[in-house]
mmCIF file of C-alpha atoms and ligand atoms in Angstrom:
data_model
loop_
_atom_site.group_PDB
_atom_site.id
_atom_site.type_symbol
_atom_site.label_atom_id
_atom_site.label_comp_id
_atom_site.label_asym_id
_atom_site.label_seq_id
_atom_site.Cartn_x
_atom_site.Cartn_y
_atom_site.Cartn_z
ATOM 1 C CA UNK A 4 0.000 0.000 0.000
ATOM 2 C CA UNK A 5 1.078 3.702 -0.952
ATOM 3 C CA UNK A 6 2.108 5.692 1.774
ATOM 4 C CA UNK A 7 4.211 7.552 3.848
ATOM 5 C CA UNK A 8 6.442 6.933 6.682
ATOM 6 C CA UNK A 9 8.928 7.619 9.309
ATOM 7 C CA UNK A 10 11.977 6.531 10.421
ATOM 8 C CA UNK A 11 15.892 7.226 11.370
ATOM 9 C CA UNK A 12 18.802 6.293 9.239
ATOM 10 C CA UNK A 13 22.316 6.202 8.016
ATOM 11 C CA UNK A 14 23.447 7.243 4.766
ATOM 12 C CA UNK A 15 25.778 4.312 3.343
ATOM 13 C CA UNK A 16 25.756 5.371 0.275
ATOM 14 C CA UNK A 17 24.854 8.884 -2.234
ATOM 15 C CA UNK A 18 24.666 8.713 -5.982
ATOM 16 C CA UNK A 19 24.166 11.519 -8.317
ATOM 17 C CA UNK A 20 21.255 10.656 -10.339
ATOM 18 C CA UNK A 21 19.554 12.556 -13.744
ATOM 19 C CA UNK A 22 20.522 16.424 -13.463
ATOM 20 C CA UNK A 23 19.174 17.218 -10.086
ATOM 21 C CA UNK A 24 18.356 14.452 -7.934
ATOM 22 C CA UNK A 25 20.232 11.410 -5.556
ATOM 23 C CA UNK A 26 19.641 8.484 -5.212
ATOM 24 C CA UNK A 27 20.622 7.100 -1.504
ATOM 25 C CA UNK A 28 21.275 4.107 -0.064
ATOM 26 C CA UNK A 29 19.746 3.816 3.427
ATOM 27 C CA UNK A 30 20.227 1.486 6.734
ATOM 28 C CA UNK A 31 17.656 2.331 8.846
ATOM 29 C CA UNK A 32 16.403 1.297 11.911
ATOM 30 C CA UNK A 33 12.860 0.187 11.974
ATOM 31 C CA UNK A 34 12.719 -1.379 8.270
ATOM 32 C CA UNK A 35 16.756 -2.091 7.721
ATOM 33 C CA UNK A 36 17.800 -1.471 3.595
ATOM 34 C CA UNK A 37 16.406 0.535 2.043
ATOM 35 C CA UNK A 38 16.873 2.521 -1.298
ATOM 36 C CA UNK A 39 15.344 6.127 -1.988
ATOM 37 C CA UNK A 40 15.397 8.998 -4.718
ATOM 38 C CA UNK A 41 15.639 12.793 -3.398
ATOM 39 C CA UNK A 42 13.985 14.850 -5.607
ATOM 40 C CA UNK A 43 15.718 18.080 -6.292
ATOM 41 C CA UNK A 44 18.216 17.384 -3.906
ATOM 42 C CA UNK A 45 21.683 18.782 -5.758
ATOM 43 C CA UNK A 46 19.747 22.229 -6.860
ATOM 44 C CA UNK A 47 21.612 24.920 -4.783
ATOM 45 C CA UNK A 48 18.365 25.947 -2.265
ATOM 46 C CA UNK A 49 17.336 22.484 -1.990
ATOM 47 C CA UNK A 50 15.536 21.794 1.110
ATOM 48 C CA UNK A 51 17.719 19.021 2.142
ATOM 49 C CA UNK A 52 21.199 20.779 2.020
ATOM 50 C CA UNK A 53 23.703 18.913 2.403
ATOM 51 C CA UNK A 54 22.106 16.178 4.808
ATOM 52 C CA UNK A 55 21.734 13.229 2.480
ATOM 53 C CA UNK A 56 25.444 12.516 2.003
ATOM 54 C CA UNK A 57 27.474 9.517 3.563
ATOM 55 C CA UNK A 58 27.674 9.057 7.285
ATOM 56 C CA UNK A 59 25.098 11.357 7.792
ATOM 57 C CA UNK A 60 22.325 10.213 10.596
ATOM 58 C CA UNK A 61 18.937 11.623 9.845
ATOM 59 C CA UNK A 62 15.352 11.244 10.853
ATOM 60 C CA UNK A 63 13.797 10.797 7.550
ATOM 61 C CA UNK A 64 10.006 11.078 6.213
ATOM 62 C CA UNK A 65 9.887 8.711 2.914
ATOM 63 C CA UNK A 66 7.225 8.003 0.532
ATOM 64 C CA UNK A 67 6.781 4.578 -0.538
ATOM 65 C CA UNK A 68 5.261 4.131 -4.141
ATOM 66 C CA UNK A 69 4.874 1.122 -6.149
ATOM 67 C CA UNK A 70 8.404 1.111 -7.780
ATOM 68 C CA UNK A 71 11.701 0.116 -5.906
ATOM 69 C CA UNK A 72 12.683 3.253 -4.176
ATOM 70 C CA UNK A 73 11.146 5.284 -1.724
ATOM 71 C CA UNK A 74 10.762 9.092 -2.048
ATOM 72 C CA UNK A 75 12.432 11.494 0.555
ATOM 73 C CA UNK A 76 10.042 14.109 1.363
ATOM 74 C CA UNK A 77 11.539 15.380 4.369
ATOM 75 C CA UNK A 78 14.928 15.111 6.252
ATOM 76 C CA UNK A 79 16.728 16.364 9.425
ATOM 77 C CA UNK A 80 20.165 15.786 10.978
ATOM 78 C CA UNK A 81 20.569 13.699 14.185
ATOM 79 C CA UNK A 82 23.935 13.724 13.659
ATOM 80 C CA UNK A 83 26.030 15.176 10.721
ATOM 81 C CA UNK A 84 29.607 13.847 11.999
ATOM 82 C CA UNK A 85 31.157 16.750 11.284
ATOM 83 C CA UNK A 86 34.901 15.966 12.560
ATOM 84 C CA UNK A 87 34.282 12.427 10.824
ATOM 85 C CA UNK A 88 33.529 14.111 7.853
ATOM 86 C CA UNK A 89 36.924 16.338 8.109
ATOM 87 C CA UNK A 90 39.547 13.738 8.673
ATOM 88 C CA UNK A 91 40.653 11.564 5.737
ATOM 89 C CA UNK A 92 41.564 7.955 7.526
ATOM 90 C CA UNK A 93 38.304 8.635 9.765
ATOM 91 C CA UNK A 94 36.282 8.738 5.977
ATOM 92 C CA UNK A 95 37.912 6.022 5.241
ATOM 93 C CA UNK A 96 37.321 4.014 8.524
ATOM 94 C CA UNK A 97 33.837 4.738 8.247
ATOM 95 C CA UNK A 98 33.393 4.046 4.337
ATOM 96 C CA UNK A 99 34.536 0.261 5.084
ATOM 97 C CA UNK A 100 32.021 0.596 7.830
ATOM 98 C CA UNK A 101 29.379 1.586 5.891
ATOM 99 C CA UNK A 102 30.298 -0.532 2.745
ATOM 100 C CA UNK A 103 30.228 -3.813 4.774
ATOM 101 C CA UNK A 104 26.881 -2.993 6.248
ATOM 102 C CA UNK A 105 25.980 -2.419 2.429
ATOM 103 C CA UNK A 106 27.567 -5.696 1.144
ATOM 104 C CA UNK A 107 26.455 -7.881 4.082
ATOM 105 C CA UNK A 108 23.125 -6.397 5.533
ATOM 106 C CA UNK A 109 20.844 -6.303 2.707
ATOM 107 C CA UNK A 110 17.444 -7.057 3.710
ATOM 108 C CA UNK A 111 14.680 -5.229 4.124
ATOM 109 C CA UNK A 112 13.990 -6.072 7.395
ATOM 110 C CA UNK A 113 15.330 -4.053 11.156
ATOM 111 C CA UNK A 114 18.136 -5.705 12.276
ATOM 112 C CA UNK A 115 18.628 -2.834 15.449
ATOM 113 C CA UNK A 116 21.522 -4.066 16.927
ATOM 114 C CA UNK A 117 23.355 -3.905 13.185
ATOM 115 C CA UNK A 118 21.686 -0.078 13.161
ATOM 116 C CA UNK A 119 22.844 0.471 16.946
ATOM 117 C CA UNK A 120 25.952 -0.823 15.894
ATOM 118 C CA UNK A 121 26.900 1.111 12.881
ATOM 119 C CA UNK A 122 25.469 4.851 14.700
ATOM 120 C CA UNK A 123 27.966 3.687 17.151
ATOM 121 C CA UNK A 124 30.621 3.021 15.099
ATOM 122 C CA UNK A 125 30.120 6.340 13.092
ATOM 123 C CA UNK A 126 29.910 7.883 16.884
ATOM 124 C CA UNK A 127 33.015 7.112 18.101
ATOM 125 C CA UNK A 128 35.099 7.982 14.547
ATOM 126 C CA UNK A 129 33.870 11.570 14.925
ATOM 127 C CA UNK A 130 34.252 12.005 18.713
ATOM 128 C CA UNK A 131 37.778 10.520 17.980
ATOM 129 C CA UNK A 132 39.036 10.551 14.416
ATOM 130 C CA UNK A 133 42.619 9.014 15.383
ATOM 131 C CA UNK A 134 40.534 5.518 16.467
ATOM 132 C CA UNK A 135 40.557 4.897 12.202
ATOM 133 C CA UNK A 136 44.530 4.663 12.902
ATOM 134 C CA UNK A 137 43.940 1.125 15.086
ATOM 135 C CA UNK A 138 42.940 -1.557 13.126
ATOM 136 C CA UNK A 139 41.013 -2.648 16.840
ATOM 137 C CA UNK A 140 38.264 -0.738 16.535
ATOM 138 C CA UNK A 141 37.579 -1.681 13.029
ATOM 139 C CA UNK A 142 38.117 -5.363 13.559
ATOM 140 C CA UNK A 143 35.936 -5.099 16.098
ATOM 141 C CA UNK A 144 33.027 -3.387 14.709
ATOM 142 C CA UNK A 145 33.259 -6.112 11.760
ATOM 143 C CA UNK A 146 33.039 -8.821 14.298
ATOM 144 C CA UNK A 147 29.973 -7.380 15.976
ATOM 145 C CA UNK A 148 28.279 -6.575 12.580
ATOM 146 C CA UNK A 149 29.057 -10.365 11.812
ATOM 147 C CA UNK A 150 27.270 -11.503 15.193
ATOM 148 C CA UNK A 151 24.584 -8.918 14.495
ATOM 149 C CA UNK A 152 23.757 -10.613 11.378
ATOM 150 C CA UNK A 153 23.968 -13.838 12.095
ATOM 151 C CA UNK A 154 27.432 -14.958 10.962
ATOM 152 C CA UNK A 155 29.338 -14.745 14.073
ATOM 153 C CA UNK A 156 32.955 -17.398 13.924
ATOM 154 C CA UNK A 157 32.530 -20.017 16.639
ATOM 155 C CA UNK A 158 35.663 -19.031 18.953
ATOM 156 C CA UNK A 159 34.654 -21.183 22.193
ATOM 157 C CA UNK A 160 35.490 -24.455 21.446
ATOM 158 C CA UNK A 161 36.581 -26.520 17.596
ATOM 159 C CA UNK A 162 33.761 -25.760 15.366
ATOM 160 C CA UNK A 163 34.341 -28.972 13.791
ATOM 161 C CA UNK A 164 34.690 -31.372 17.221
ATOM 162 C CA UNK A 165 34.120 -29.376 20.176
ATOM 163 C CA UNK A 166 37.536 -29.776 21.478
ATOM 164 C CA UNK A 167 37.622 -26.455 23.934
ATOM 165 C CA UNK A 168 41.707 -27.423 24.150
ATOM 166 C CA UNK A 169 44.180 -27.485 21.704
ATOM 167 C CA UNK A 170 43.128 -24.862 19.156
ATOM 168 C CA UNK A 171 45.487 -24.043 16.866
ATOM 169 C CA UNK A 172 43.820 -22.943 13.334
ATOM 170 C CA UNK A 173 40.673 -20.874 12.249
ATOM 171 C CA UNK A 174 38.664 -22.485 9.532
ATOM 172 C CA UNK A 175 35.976 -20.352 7.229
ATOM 173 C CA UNK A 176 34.610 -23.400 6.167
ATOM 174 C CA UNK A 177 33.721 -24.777 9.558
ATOM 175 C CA UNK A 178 33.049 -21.043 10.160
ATOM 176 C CA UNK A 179 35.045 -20.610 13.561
ATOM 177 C CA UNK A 180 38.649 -21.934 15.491
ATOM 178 C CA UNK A 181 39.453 -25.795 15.026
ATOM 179 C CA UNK A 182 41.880 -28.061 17.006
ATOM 180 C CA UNK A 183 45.149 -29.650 15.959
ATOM 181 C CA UNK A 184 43.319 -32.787 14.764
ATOM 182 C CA UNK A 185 40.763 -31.213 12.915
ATOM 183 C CA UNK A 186 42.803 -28.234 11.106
ATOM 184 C CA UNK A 187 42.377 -29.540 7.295
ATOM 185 C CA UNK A 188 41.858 -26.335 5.820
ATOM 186 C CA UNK A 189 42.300 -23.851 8.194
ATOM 187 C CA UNK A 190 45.073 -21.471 8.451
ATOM 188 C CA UNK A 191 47.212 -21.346 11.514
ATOM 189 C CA UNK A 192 45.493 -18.759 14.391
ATOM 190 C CA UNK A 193 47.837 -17.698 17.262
ATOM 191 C CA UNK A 194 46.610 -17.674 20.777
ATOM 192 C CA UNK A 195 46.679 -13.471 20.714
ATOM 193 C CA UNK A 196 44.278 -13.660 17.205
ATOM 194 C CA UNK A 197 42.188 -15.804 18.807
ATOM 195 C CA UNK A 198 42.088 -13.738 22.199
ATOM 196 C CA UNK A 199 41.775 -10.727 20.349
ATOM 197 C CA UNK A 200 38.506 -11.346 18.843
ATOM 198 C CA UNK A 201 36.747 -12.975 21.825
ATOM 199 C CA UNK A 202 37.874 -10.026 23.540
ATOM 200 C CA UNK A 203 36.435 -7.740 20.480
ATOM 201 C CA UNK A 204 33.498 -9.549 20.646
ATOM 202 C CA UNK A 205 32.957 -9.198 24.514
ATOM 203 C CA UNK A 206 33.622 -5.568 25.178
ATOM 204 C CA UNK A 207 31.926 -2.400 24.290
ATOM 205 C CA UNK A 208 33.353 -1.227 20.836
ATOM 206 C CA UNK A 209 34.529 2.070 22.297
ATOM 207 C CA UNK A 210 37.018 0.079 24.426
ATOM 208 C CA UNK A 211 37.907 -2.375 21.449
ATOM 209 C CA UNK A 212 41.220 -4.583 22.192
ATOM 210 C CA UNK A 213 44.467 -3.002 20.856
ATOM 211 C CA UNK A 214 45.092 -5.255 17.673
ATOM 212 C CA UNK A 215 48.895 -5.341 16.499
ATOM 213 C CA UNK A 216 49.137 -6.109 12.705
ATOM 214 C CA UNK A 217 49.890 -10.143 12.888
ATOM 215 C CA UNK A 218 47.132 -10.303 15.122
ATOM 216 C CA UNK A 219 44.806 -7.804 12.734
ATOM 217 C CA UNK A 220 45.522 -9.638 9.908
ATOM 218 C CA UNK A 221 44.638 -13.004 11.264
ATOM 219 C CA UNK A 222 41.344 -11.502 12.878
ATOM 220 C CA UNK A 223 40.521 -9.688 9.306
ATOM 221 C CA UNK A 224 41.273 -13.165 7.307
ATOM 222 C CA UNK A 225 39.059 -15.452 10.251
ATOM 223 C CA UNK A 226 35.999 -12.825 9.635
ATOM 224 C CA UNK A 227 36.407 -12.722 6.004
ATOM 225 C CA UNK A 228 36.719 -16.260 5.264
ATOM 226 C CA UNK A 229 33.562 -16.723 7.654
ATOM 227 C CA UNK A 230 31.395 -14.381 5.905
ATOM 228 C CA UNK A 231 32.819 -15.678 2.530
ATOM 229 C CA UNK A 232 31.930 -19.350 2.930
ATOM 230 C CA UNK A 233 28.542 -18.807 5.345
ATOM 231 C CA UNK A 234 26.863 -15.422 4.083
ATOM 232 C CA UNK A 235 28.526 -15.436 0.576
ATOM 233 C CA UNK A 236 29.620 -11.695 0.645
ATOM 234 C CA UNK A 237 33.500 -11.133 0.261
ATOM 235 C CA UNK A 238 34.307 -7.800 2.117
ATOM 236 C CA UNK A 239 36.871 -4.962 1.634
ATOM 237 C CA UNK A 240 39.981 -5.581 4.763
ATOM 238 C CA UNK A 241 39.053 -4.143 7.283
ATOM 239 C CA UNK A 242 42.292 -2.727 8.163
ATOM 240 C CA UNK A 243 43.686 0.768 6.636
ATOM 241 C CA UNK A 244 47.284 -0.502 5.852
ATOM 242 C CA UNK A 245 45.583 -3.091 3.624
ATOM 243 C CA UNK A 246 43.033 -0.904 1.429
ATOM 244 C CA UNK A 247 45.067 -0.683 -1.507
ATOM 245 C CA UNK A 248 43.129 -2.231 -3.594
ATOM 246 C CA UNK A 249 39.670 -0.511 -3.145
ATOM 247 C CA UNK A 250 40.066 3.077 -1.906
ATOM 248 C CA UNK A 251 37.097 4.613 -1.440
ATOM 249 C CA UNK A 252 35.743 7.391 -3.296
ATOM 250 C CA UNK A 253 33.268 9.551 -1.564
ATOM 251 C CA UNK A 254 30.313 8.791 -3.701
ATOM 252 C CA UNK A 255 28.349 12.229 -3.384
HETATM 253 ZN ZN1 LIG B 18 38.412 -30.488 16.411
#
């Protein structure tokens, strides 16, 4: 049914679309993905400013039609992230953010702890840029998007036997750690790695574990390869020494 709505949201993504309008990629928190054309939206006095860009958090009114995307009719800023916004590694930081809640969060259904999760995130990157600088945070906020969506690596005991003792690999297949006897095709996990993300996983994001790069690495790889082989969505690293290959570029 035709109608309109309310709701709050994140801006994960802006494109430029026909000669004066946006389309925006949404994660919002009562209805989760969602996809919406701003009408007008790049003319100079456009009502909306320059609110519907990436990162920003808004409390949105949307029109829902019959096609695919929703309409913006009205938009206001709970939170602009204005020193986010300002500091290069912090965009950065925050366009991995966004782009994995893109790539791995795609339905249209509320998922708050994801939403919780990503304002967080976003939060803490403009209160304190230099956190984009320690691949922790960012480790960690993949790891808690992964449990938010359902994809969490089993890091208790061998996700293959149950062994609690005797871990020694991390397996994306078996989607968690695995013991000596059952490594097959893991890859080897130290004892910090495999700290490091229970300890992620346990503690509030703004006092994520301090992550050195061995450790990062083998964190980044366990997520990945988990996500890869159980929710079929390969993701950007997570870290900023490894983004070579995909920069971002700001999309608005
Ligand atoms: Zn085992």
């Amino acid at each position: 049914m035709p109608g309109s709505f309310k709701t709050e949201a994140v801006v994960l993504r802006s494109i430029r679309y026909g000669e004066a309008d946006r389309v925006v990629h949404l994660y919002s928190a009562t209805r989760g993905r969602i996809g919406a054309i701003a009408k007008g939206s790049r003319r100079p006095k456009s009502r909306f400013g320059g609110r519907l860009e990436p990162f920003f958090r808004l409390n949105l009114v949307l029109y829902e039609g019959r096609g695919d995307l929703c309409t913006v009719t009205g938009a206001s800023t709970i939170n602009g992230h204005p020193r986010l916004r300002s500091d290069g590694p912090a965009l950065m930081a925050a366009g991995r953010g966004c782009d994995a809640v893109l790539r791995l969060l795609d339905s249209e259904e509320a998922n708050q702890a994801a939403y919780n999760l990503l304002c967080n995130y976003l939060a803490l990157l403009d209160v304190d840029p230099a956190l984009s600088s320690a691949p922790g945070a960012a480790l960690a906020f993949r790891l808690k998007l992964a449990l938010a969506a359902g994809f969490s690596p089993e890091l208790a005991s061998c996700a293959r036997c149950g062994e609690a003792d005797h871990i020694t690999a991390f397996s994306g297949a078996a989607g968690g750690v695995v013991c000596a006897s059952c490594e097959g095709d893991g890859f080897p996990l130290s004892e910090e790695a495999h700290r490091f993300m229970v300890e992620a996983l346990a503690r509030p994001l703004a006092e994520a574990p301090v992550a050195e790069r061995a450790v990062a690495a083998q964190s980044d790889r366990a997520v990945s390869e988990t996500l890869e082989h159980h929710a079929h969505v390969r993701l950007r690293a997570a870290a900023s020494s490894s983004v070579g290959r995909g920069a971002r570029r700001r999309a608005a």
